[in-house]
Tab-separated table of C-alpha atoms and ligand atoms in Angstrom:
chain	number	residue	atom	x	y	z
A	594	UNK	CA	2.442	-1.862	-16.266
A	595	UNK	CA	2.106	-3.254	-19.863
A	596	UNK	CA	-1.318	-3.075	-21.538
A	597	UNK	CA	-3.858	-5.401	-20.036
A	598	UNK	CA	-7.298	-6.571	-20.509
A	599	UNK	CA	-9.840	-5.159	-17.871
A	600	UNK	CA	-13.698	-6.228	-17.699
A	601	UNK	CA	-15.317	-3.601	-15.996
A	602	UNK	CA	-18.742	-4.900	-14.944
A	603	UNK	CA	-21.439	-2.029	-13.844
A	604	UNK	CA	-24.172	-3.159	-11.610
A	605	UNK	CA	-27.620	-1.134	-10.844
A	606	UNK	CA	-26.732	1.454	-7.685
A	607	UNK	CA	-26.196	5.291	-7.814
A	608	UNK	CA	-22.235	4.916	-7.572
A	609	UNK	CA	-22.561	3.775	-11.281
A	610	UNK	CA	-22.694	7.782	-12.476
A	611	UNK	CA	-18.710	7.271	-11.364
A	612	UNK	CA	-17.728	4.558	-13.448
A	613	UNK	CA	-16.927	6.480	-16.309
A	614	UNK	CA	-14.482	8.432	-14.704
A	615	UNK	CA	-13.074	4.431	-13.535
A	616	UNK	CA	-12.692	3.832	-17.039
A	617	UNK	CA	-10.774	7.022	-18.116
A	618	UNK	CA	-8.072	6.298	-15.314
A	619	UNK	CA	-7.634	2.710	-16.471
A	620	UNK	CA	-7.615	3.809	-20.046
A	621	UNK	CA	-5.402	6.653	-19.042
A	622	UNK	CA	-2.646	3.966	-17.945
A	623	UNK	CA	-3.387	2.468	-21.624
A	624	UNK	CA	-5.514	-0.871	-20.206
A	625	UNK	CA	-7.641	-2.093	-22.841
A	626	UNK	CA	-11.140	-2.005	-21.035
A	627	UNK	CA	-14.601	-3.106	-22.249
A	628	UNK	CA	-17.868	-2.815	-19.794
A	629	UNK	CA	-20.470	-5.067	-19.107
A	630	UNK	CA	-23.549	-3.585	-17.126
A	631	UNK	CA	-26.575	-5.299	-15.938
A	632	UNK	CA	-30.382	-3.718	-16.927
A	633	UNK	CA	-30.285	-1.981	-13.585
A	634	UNK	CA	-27.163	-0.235	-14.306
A	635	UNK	CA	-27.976	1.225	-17.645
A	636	UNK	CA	-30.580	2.961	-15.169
A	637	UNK	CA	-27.941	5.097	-13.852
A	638	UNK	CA	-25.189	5.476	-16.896
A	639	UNK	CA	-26.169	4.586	-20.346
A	640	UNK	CA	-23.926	1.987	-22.532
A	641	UNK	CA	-23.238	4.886	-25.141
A	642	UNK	CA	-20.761	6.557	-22.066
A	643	UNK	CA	-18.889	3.659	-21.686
A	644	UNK	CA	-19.077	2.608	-25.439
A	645	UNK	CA	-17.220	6.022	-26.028
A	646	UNK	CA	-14.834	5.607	-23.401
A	647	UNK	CA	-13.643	2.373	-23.849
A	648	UNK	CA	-13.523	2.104	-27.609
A	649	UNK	CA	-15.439	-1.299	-27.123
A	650	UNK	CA	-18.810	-2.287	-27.869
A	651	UNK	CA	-21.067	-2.395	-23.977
A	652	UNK	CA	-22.674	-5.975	-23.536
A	653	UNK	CA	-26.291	-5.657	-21.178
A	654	UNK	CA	-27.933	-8.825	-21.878
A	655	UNK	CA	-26.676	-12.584	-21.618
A	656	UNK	CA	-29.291	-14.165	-23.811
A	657	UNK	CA	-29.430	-11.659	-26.859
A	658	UNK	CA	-29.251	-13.557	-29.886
A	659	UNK	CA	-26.551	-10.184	-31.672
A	660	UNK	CA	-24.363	-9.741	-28.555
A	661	UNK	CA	-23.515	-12.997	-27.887
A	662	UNK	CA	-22.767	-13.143	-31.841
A	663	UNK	CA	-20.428	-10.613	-31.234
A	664	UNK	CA	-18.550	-11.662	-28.494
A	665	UNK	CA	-20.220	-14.438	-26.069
A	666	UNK	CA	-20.168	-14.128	-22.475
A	667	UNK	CA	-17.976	-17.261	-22.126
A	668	UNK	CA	-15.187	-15.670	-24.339
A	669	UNK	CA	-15.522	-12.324	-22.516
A	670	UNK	CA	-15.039	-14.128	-19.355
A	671	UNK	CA	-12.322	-15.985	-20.730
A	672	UNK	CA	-10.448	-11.955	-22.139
A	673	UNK	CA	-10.401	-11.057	-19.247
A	674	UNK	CA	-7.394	-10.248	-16.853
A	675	UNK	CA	-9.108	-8.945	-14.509
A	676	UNK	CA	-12.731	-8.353	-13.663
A	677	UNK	CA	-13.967	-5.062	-11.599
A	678	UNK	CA	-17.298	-5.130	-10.070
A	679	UNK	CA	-18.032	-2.054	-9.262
A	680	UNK	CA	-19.939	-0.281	-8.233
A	681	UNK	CA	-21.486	-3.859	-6.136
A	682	UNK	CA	-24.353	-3.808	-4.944
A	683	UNK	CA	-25.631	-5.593	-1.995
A	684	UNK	CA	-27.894	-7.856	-4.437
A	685	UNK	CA	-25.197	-8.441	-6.831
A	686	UNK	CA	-22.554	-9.346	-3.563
A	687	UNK	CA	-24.907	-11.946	-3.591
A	688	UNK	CA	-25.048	-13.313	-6.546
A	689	UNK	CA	-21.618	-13.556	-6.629
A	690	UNK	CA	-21.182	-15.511	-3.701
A	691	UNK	CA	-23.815	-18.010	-4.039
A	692	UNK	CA	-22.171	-18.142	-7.432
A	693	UNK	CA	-25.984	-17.663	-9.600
A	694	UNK	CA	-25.848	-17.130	-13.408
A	695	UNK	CA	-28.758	-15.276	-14.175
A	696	UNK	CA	-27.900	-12.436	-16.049
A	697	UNK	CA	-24.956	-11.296	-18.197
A	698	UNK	CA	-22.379	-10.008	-14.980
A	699	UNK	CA	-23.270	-13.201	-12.871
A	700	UNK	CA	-22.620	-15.323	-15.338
A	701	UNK	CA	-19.608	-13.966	-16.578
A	702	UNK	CA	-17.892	-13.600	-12.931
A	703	UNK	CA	-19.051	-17.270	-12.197
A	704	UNK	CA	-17.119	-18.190	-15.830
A	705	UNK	CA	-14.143	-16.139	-15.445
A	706	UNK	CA	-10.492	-17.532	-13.905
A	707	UNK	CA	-9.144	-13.856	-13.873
A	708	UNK	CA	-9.060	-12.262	-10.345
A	709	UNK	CA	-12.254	-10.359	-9.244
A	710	UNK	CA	-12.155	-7.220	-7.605
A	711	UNK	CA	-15.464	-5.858	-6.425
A	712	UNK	CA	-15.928	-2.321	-5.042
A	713	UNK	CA	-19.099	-2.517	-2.741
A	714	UNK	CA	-21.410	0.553	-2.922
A	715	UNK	CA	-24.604	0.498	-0.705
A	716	UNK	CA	-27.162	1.877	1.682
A	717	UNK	CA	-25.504	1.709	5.476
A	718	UNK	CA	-27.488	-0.686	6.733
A	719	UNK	CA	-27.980	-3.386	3.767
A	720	UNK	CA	-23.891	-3.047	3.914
A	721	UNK	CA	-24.059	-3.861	8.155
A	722	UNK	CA	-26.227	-6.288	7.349
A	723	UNK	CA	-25.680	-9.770	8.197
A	724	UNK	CA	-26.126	-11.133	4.896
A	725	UNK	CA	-24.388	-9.063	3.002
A	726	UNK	CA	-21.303	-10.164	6.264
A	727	UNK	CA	-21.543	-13.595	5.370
A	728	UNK	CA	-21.826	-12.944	1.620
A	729	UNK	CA	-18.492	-10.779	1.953
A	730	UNK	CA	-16.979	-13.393	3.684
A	731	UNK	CA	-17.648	-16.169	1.512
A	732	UNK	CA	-16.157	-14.153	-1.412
A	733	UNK	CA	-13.553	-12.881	0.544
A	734	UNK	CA	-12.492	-16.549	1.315
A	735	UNK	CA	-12.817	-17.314	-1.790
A	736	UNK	CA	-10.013	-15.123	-2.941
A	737	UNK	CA	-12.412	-11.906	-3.952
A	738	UNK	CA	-10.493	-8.644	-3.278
A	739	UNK	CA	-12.852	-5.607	-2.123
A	740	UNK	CA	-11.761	-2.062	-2.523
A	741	UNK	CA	-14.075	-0.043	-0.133
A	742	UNK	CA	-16.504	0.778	0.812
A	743	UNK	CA	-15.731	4.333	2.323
A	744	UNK	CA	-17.571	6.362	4.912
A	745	UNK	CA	-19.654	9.485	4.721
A	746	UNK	CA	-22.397	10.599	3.252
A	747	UNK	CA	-24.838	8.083	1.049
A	748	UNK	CA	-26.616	9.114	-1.786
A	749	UNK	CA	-29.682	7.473	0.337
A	750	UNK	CA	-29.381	10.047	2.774
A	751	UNK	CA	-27.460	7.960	5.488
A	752	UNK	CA	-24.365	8.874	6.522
A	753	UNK	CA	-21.662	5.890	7.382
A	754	UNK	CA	-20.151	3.078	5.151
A	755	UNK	CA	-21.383	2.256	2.010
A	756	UNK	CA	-19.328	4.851	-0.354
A	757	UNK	CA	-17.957	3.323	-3.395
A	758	UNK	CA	-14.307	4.317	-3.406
A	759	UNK	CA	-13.043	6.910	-5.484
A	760	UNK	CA	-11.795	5.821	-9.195
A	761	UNK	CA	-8.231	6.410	-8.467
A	762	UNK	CA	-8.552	3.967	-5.339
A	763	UNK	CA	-10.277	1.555	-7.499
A	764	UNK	CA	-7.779	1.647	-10.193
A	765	UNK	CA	-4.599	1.416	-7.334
A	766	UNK	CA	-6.864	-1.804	-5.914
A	767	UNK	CA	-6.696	-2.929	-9.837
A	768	UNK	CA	-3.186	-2.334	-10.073
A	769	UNK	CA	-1.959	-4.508	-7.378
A	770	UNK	CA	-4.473	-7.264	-8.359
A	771	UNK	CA	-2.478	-7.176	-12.050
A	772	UNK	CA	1.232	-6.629	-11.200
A	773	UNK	CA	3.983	-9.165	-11.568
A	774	UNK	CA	3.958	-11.382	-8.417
A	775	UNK	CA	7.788	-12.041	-7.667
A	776	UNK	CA	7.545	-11.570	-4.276
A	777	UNK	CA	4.404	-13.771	-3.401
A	778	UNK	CA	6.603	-16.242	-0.559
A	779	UNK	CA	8.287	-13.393	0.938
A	780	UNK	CA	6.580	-11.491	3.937
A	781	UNK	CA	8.358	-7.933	4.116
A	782	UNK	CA	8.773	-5.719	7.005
A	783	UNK	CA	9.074	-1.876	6.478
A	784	UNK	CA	10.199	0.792	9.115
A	785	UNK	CA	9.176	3.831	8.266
A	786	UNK	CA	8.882	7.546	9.353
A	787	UNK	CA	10.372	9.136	12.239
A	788	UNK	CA	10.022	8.727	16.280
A	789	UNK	CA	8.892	10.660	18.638
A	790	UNK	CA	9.975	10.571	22.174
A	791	UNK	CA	8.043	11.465	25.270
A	792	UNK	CA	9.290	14.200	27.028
A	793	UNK	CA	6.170	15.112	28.810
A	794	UNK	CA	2.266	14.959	28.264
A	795	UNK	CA	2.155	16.897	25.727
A	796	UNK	CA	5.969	17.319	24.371
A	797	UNK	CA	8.285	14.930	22.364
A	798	UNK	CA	11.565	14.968	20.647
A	799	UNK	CA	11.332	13.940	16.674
A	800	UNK	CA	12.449	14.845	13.559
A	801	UNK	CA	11.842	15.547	9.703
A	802	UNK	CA	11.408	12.131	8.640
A	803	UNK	CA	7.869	12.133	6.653
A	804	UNK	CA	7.850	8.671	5.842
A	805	UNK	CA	7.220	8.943	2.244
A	806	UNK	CA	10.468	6.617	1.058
A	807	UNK	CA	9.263	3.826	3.605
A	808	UNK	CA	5.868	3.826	2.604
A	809	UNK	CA	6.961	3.909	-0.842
A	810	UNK	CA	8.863	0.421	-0.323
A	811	UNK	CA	6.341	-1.246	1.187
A	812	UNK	CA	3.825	-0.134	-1.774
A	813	UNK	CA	6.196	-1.491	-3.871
A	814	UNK	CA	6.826	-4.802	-2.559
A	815	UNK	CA	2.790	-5.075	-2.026
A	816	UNK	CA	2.655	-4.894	-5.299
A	817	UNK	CA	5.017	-7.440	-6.320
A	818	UNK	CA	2.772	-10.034	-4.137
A	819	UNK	CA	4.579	-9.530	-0.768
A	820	UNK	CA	2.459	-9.615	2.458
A	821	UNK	CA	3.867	-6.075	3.838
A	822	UNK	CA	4.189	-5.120	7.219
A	823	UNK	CA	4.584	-1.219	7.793
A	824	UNK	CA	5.559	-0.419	10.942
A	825	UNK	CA	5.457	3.374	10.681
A	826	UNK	CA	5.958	6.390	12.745
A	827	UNK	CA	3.425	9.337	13.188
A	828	UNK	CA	3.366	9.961	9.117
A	829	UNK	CA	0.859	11.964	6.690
A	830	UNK	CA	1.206	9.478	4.229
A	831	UNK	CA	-1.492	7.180	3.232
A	832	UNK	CA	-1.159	3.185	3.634
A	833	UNK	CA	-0.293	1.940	0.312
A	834	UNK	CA	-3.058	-0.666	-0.560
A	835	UNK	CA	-2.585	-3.856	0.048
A	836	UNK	CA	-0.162	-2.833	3.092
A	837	UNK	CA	-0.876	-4.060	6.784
A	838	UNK	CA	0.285	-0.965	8.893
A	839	UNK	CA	1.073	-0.620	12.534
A	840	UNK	CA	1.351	2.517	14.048
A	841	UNK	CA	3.691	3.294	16.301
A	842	UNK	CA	5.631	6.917	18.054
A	843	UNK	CA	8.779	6.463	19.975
A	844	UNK	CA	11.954	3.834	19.369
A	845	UNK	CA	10.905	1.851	22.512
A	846	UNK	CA	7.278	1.114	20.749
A	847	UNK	CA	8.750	0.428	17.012
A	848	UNK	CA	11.247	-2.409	18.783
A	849	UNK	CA	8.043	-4.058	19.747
A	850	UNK	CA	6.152	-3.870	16.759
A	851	UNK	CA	9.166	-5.291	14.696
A	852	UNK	CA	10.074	-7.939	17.286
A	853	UNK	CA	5.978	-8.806	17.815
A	854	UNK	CA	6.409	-9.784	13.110
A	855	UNK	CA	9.917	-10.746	13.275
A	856	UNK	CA	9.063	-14.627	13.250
A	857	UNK	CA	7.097	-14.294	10.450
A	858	UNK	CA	9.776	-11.552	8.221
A	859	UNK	CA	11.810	-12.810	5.644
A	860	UNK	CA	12.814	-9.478	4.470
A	861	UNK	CA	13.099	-6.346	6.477
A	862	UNK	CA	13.753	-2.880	4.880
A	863	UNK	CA	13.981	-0.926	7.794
A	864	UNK	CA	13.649	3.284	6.684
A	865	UNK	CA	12.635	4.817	9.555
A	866	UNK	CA	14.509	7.582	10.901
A	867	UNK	CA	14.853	6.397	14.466
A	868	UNK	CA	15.855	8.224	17.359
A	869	UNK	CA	19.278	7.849	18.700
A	870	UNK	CA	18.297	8.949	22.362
A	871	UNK	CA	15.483	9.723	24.268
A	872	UNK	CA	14.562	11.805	27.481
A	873	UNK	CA	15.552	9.406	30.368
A	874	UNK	CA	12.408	10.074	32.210
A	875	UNK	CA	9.156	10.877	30.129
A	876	UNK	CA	6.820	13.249	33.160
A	877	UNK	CA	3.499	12.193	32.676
A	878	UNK	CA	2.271	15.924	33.261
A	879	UNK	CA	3.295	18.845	31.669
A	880	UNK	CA	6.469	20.967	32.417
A	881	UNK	CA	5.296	24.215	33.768
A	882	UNK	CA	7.333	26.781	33.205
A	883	UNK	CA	5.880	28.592	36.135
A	884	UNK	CA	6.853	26.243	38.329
A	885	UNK	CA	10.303	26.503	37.436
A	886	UNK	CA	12.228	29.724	38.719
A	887	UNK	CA	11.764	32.598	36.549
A	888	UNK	CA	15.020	32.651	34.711
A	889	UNK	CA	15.968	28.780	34.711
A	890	UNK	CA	16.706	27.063	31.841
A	891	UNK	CA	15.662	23.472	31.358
A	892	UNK	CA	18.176	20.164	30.756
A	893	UNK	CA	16.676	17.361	29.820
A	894	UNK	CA	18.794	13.675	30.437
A	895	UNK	CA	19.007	11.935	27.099
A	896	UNK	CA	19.068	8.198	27.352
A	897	UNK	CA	20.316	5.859	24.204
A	898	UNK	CA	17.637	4.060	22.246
A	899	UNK	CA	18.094	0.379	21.547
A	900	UNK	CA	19.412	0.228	17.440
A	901	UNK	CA	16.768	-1.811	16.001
A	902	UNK	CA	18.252	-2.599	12.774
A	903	UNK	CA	21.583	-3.900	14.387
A	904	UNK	CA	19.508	-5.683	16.938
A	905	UNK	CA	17.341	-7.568	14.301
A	906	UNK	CA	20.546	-8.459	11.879
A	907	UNK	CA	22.237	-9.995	14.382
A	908	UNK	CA	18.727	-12.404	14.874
A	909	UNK	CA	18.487	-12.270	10.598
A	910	UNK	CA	19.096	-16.128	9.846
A	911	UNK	CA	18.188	-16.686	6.267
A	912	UNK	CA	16.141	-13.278	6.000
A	913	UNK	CA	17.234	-10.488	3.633
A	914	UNK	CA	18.075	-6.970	5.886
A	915	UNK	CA	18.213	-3.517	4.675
A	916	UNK	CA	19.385	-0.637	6.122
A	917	UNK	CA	19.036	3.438	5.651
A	918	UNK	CA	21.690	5.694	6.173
A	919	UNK	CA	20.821	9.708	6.149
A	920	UNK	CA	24.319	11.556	5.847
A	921	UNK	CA	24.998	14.703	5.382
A	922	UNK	CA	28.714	14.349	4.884
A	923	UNK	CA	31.170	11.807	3.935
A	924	UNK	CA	28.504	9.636	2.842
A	925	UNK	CA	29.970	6.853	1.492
A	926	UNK	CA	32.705	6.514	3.481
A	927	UNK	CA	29.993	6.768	6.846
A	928	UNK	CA	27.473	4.471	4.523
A	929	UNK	CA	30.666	1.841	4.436
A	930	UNK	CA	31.280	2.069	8.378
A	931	UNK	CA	27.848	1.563	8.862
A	932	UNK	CA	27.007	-1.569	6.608
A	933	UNK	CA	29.557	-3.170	8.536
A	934	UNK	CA	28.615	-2.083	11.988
A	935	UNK	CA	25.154	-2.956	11.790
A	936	UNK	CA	25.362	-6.228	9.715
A	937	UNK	CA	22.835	-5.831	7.007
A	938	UNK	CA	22.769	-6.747	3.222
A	939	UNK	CA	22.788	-3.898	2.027
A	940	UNK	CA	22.638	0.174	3.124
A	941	UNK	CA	20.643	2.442	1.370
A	942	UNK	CA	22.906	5.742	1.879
A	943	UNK	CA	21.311	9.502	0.768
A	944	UNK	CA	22.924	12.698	1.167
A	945	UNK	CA	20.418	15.206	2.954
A	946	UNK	CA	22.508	17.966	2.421
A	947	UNK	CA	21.634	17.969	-1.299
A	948	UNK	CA	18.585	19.599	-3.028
A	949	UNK	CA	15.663	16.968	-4.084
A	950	UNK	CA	16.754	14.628	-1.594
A	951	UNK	CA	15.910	12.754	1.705
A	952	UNK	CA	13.687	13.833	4.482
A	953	UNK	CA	10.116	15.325	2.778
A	954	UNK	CA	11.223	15.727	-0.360
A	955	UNK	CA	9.250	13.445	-3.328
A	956	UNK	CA	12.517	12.462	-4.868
A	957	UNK	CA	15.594	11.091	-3.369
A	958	UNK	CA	19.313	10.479	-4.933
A	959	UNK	CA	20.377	7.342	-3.212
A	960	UNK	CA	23.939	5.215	-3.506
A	961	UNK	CA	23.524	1.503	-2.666
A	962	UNK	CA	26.521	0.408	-0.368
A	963	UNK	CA	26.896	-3.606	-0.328
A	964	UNK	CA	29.152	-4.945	1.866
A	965	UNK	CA	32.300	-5.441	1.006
A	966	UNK	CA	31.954	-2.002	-0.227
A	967	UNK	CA	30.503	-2.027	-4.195
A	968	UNK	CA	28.621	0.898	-4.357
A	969	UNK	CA	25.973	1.921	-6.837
A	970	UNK	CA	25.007	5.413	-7.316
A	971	UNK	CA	21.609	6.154	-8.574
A	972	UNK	CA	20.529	9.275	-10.437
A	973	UNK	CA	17.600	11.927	-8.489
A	974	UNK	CA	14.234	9.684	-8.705
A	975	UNK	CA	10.864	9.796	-7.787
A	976	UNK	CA	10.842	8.146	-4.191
A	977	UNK	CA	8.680	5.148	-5.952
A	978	UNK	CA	11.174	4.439	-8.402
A	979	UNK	CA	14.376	4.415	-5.645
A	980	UNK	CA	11.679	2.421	-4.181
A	981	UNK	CA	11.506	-0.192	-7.279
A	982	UNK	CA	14.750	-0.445	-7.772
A	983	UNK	CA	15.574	-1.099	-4.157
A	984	UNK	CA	13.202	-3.619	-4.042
A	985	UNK	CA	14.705	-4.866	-7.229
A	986	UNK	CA	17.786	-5.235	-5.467
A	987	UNK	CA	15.891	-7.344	-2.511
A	988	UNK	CA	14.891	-10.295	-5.849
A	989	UNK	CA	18.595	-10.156	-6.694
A	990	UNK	CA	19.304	-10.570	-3.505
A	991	UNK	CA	16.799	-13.532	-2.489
A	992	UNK	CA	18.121	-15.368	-6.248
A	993	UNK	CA	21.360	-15.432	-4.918
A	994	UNK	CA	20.334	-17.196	-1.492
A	995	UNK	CA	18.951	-20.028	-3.641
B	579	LIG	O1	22.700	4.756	12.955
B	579	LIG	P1	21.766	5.379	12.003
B	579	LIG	O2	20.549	5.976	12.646
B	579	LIG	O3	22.372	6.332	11.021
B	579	LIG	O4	21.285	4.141	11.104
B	579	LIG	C1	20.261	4.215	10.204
B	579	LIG	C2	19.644	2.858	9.998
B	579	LIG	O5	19.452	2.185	11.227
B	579	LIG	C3	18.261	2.977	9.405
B	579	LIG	O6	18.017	1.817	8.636
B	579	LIG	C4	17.372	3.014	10.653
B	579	LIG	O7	16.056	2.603	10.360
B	579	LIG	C5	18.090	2.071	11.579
B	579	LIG	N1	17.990	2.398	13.006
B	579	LIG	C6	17.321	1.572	13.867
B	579	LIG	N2	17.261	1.849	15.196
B	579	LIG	C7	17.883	2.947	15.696
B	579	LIG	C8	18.576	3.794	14.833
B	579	LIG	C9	18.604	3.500	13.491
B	579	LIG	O8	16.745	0.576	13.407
B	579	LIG	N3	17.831	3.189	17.001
């Protein structure tokens, strides 16, 4: 992300002693911030901290005769690229959506055009409480993004919502709200991690797959803009933000999920590692082995799983359809066979027989097949830059439809 310009504006709560540590991230990823705070918030962290951090002079007070000589508070509003509210507090979620002006951050968020993202941080109950509902709602309408608030325990003493989230989440939220939005008319559908299929109550069949290359396309085409569907196996990973995800466990469950958003998809980038077969009949109790003889083995009938991908590109219309293809030999030859056999745009091939690559590992070395069989071979990347440039590939791909 190139350098922008983010107002950082600090209202009065406890969650306040964490916005310095917001700042260093976004200056970390070399965003030019500058803070404004109201007089409750210099309570709890004192301009000089954020003065220091940011390089930038801290504004506090919208009618003082030498800040607004400096820089006035229509100006600031007007630098900004972004404005973060955080931490919000219930009085200030107010302000903002009855849209008053009477001190230096309400002002400033009713005179700014940049997005607003606010990162709510309150007692339990004034966060349950109706008021503070409808005032979410009205901002929320209005096109407000909120980050948070997460659970646990409140500086108040409560335990339950009202945690401001954690500067790194803040700064992902931020992100998202700032990237390039190529992919705003697109609605994406991801597949990602593995299946697992029933074999009894407490038994299934699955695999390696962690999920992490999925999850990292649908991060990635969240933040180009794209309303993301994730339909994802049983996976450690965490939901990219921005991401809608449905959770799902065996084949027969991740047909429905696509089929239930397949009306809506106009791409679908389908990585999960699905089962080929599963047990023909999944016992709803437990196999005992006692109450098999002592020395008997166990066969279980496998049963083939409907191929989702080949299923959905035969219903694709106009939409854009990619496919995965794990190999662990004669990969692009396989990759080739595939494309053609399942009808997709474009197969994302990756040798799992090589170090650094495929299931659980961060990176992944991935050759693009397209059909009538170019093939580009990518060096080992990070999974979220095969991710990028796969969904680069998706832009080319929709340009050329038009
Ligand atoms: O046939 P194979 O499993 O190698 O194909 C991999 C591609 O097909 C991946 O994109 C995977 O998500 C998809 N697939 C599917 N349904 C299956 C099997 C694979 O959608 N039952």
């Amino acid at each position: 992300m190139h350098q922008r310009r983010i107002l950082v504006a600090v209202t009065g709560g406890i969650a306040a002693y964490k916005i310095p540590e917001v700042v260093r991230v976004f200056r970390r990823a070399d965003q030019v911030v500058r803070c404004i705070m109201t007089s409750a918030a210099t309570e709890f962290v004192t301009p000089l901290v954020l003065q220091t951090l940011t390089g930038e002079p801290v504004r506090t007070a919208l009618l003082d005769p030498a800040e607004e000589g400096e820089i006035d508070h229509i100006d600031l509003a007007d630098w900004a690229e972004l404005l973060v509210v955080a931490p919000a507090t219930a009085n200030s979620l107010a302000k903002l959506a009855h849209g008053l002006a009477d001190d230096l951050v309400s002002a400033v968020a009713l005179a700014t055009r940049a997005p607003v993202l606010v990162a709510p941080a309150m007692n339990v109950n004034m966060w349950n409480h109706p008021a503070t509902r409808a005032n979410l709602e009205t901002l929320i309408e209005r096109g407000v993004r909120i980050v948070g608030p997460g659970e646990g325990e409140l500086a108040c003493g409560w335990l339950g919502a009202g945690r401001m989230s954690e500067p790194a989440e803040i700064a992902a939220a931020a992100e998202l709200l700032l990237a390039s939005k190529s992919l705003a008319d697109e609605v994406v559908l991801v597949t990602a991690g593995g299946t697992r299929e029933p074999v009894d109550a407490v038994r299934f069949l699955g695999n390696r797959s962690s999920g992490k290359m999925g999850f990292a396309v649908a991060g990635e085409a969240a933040r180009r803009g794209a309303r993301v569907v994730l339909v994802a196996g049983p996976s450690a990973v965490e939901t990219p933000p921005g991401v809608e995800r449905v959770n799902v466990e065996s084949a027969l469950e991740m047909r429905d999920a696509v089929r239930s958003v397949w009306s809506e998809a106009t791409v679908a980038i389908m990585a999960a590692a699905v089962a080929d077969f599963r047990p023909a009949q999944a016992l709803d109790r437990k196999i005992r082995k006692e109450d098999l003889a002592p020395d008997a083995g166990l066969t279980l009938e496998l049963v083939r799983n409907p191929d989702i991908l080949a299923e959905i590109s035969k219903d694709r219309g106009s939409r854009i359809v990619v496919g995965f293809a794990a190999e662990s030999h004669d990969v692009i030859d396989s990759a080739i066979r595939k494309l053609e056999r399942k009808g997709c745009d474009l197969l994302v091939a990756n040798d799992v027989s090589r170090e650094a690559s495929g299931f659980d590992s961060d990176t992944n070395a991935v050759i693009f097949v397209w059909p009538g069989g170019e093939i580009e071979e990518l060096p080992t990347l990070p999974k979220t830059d095969v991710a990028a440039q796969l969904v680069d590939r998706v832009e080319k791909l929709r340009e050329a439809r038009r």
